[in-house]
Amino acid sequence: MKKFLFSLLAAVMSVLIIGCQNNKKVETMIEKSLYGKLPNGKEVYEFRLHNTSGMQVNIINYGAIVRSIIVPDRNGKFEDVTLGYDSLTGYINDNSYQGSIVGRYGNRIGKGQFSLEGVNYQLTVNDGENHLHGGKIGFHKVLWDAKVVSDTGEPALVLTYVSADGEEGYPGNVTVTVTYTLTNNNELRIDYNGTTDKPTILNPTHHSYFNLTGNPANTILDHQLMIDADTFTPVDKGLITTGEKKSVDKTPMDFRTPFAIGERINDKFEQLAFGKGYDHNWVLRNYDGKVNKTVELYEPLSGRLMTVYTDQPGMQFYSGNFLDGSINGKKGIGYQYRTGLCLEAQCFPDSPNKPEFPSVTLRPGQEYNQTTIYQFSIK
Ligand code: GLA
């Protein structure tokens, strides 16, 4: 009798649990749990954002890192379309900026030097002789304060970090806020805000590696890419922009109509040799400071389409050329050459040393703002 009652109870419980799980799918919500501890004992939390159509985005407050973006394919199969790690240790040891917010300056600054209002600054040099993605302990390696917002009907996470005067060589105490919102339109929306107490430079960006097949054993070479840009900013051997804007016309950099990434990636073209593939900034055609549609990334097998909207003047497209199988990512999979790609909305690289490029200067009393949206759909 006891046994029977126990099985009955277990059956009722499992129906309830399954019921809750189904319900979760149609509820807008955020779940929070302890993800791990940093070597200094500080706790890192994971926030799982769900929308009404079942899309899920997992974010941790270390590095403001997006751990997973789980979206359906054309058959309704939900899969994670980003690279990353299972555990916090993976992110602590990572040097490929997986899923993070990079800054203060996303991309490269030649020799890590710039001058502002007559003062010369030397930033940390962490990429050959250059400064890359905010330095050694940039925004991607620090703990952010996290606040959950869900009263708008769409789950949002507000992450705040105060970067001290002199950090990685940058002037001014800078307060940065990144708000991740998962909309009911299957968009991951990123709103940035920044203020300073001294003249400084600020140009953060987002560094998720996408693989829309949902299986990082596949390369990204069959993904079809469209970038709304007539010109790009060529680089030298050290990947520092030369200051020019070059036409994409009749070159492998022309993505004005969709092209498979692999179609021309190995063409004999000096810029591709410098980048070991695509690792360049495109000058977005419709830049007017408003949020515009700029990029489409389509993966034919799954039918997944990612559309990128931004109010930034530039878009770095990086085809994962430094991935070499040495990273053991989620489920222990070694991330091989070109199995993930980044689309980083930003100001043009090395802009502090290129007066002809849009400015990234931020002064006391001003506000830095950026909005970039990664939208997922099926085609
Ligand atoms: C960026 C850069 C690349 C590379 C990656 C990180 O996208 O443009 O050159 O440094 O980050 O590996």
Tab-separated table of N, CA and C and ligand atoms in Angstrom, residues 95-98 102 107-108 127 132-133 207 209 239 275 278-280 316-323 342-344 346, ligand 1:
chain	number	residue	atom	x	y	z
A	95	ASN	N	41.097	33.331	-23.609
A	95	ASN	CA	41.721	34.540	-24.177
A	95	ASN	C	41.179	34.844	-25.563
A	96	SER	N	39.938	34.392	-25.814
A	96	SER	CA	39.331	34.713	-27.115
A	96	SER	C	38.066	35.559	-26.958
A	97	TYR	N	37.855	36.096	-25.769
A	97	TYR	CA	36.777	37.058	-25.498
A	97	TYR	C	35.387	36.456	-25.721
A	98	GLN	N	35.253	35.143	-25.478
A	98	GLN	CA	33.988	34.433	-25.736
A	98	GLN	C	32.782	35.118	-25.080
A	102	VAL	N	33.482	43.677	-24.594
A	102	VAL	CA	34.881	44.101	-24.561
A	102	VAL	C	34.948	45.620	-24.483
A	107	ASN	N	38.368	46.387	-30.171
A	107	ASN	CA	39.285	46.415	-31.316
A	107	ASN	C	40.650	47.036	-30.956
A	108	ARG	N	41.450	47.344	-31.977
A	108	ARG	CA	42.863	47.668	-31.742
A	108	ARG	C	43.171	49.156	-31.737
A	127	ASP	N	48.487	42.718	-27.687
A	127	ASP	CA	48.321	42.035	-28.976
A	127	ASP	C	49.516	42.443	-29.832
A	132	LEU	N	44.444	45.685	-27.542
A	132	LEU	CA	43.264	45.020	-28.109
A	132	LEU	C	42.187	44.825	-27.045
A	133	HIS	N	40.946	45.211	-27.413
A	133	HIS	CA	39.759	44.870	-26.609
A	133	HIS	C	39.883	45.229	-25.123
A	207	HIS	N	31.096	40.454	-28.077
A	207	HIS	CA	31.994	39.498	-28.721
A	207	HIS	C	31.485	38.057	-28.679
A	209	TYR	N	30.560	34.552	-30.293
A	209	TYR	CA	30.908	33.771	-31.485
A	209	TYR	C	29.648	33.016	-31.902
A	239	LEU	N	47.195	44.414	-38.309
A	239	LEU	CA	45.742	44.616	-38.245
A	239	LEU	C	45.339	45.995	-37.705
A	275	GLY	N	44.534	39.263	-42.443
A	275	GLY	CA	43.569	38.862	-41.398
A	275	GLY	C	43.525	37.357	-41.182
A	278	TYR	N	38.659	36.789	-42.850
A	278	TYR	CA	37.999	38.072	-42.589
A	278	TYR	C	38.228	38.499	-41.139
A	279	ASP	N	38.751	39.691	-40.965
A	279	ASP	CA	38.931	40.279	-39.636
A	279	ASP	C	39.040	41.782	-39.844
A	280	HIS	N	37.939	42.356	-40.346
A	280	HIS	CA	37.966	43.739	-40.827
A	280	HIS	C	36.714	44.494	-40.385
A	316	GLN	N	32.745	45.095	-37.293
A	316	GLN	CA	33.865	44.171	-37.463
A	316	GLN	C	33.289	42.791	-37.719
A	317	PHE	N	33.706	42.189	-38.829
A	317	PHE	CA	33.343	40.794	-39.094
A	317	PHE	C	34.626	39.986	-38.960
A	318	TYR	N	34.634	39.090	-37.966
A	318	TYR	CA	35.799	38.264	-37.665
A	318	TYR	C	35.385	36.806	-37.872
A	319	SER	N	36.076	36.085	-38.768
A	319	SER	CA	35.629	34.737	-39.148
A	319	SER	C	36.268	33.620	-38.312
A	320	GLY	N	36.678	33.936	-37.094
A	320	GLY	CA	37.174	32.894	-36.181
A	320	GLY	C	38.508	32.305	-36.622
A	321	ASN	N	39.367	33.163	-37.197
A	321	ASN	CA	40.634	32.683	-37.771
A	321	ASN	C	41.685	32.299	-36.735
A	322	PHE	N	41.473	32.729	-35.484
A	322	PHE	CA	42.440	32.361	-34.443
A	322	PHE	C	41.987	31.133	-33.656
A	323	LEU	N	40.801	30.615	-33.965
A	323	LEU	CA	40.372	29.372	-33.304
A	323	LEU	C	41.186	28.234	-33.923
A	342	CYS	N	32.273	36.423	-35.318
A	342	CYS	CA	31.809	37.557	-34.516
A	342	CYS	C	31.361	38.689	-35.426
A	343	LEU	N	30.344	39.390	-34.989
A	343	LEU	CA	29.878	40.598	-35.672
A	343	LEU	C	29.810	41.682	-34.613
A	344	GLU	N	30.836	42.546	-34.617
A	344	GLU	CA	31.051	43.484	-33.525
A	344	GLU	C	30.747	44.914	-33.986
A	346	GLN	N	30.685	48.799	-33.727
A	346	GLN	CA	31.734	49.610	-33.095
A	346	GLN	C	32.001	50.882	-33.897
B	1	GLA	C1	38.525	40.424	-32.589
B	1	GLA	C2	39.704	40.786	-33.396
B	1	GLA	C3	40.418	39.562	-33.824
B	1	GLA	C4	40.756	38.701	-32.633
B	1	GLA	C5	39.508	38.376	-31.871
B	1	GLA	C6	39.790	37.617	-30.613
B	1	GLA	O1	37.418	40.164	-33.287
B	1	GLA	O2	39.391	41.592	-34.505
B	1	GLA	O3	41.577	39.907	-34.516
B	1	GLA	O4	41.651	39.356	-31.801
B	1	GLA	O5	38.831	39.523	-31.541
B	1	GLA	O6	40.520	36.476	-30.834
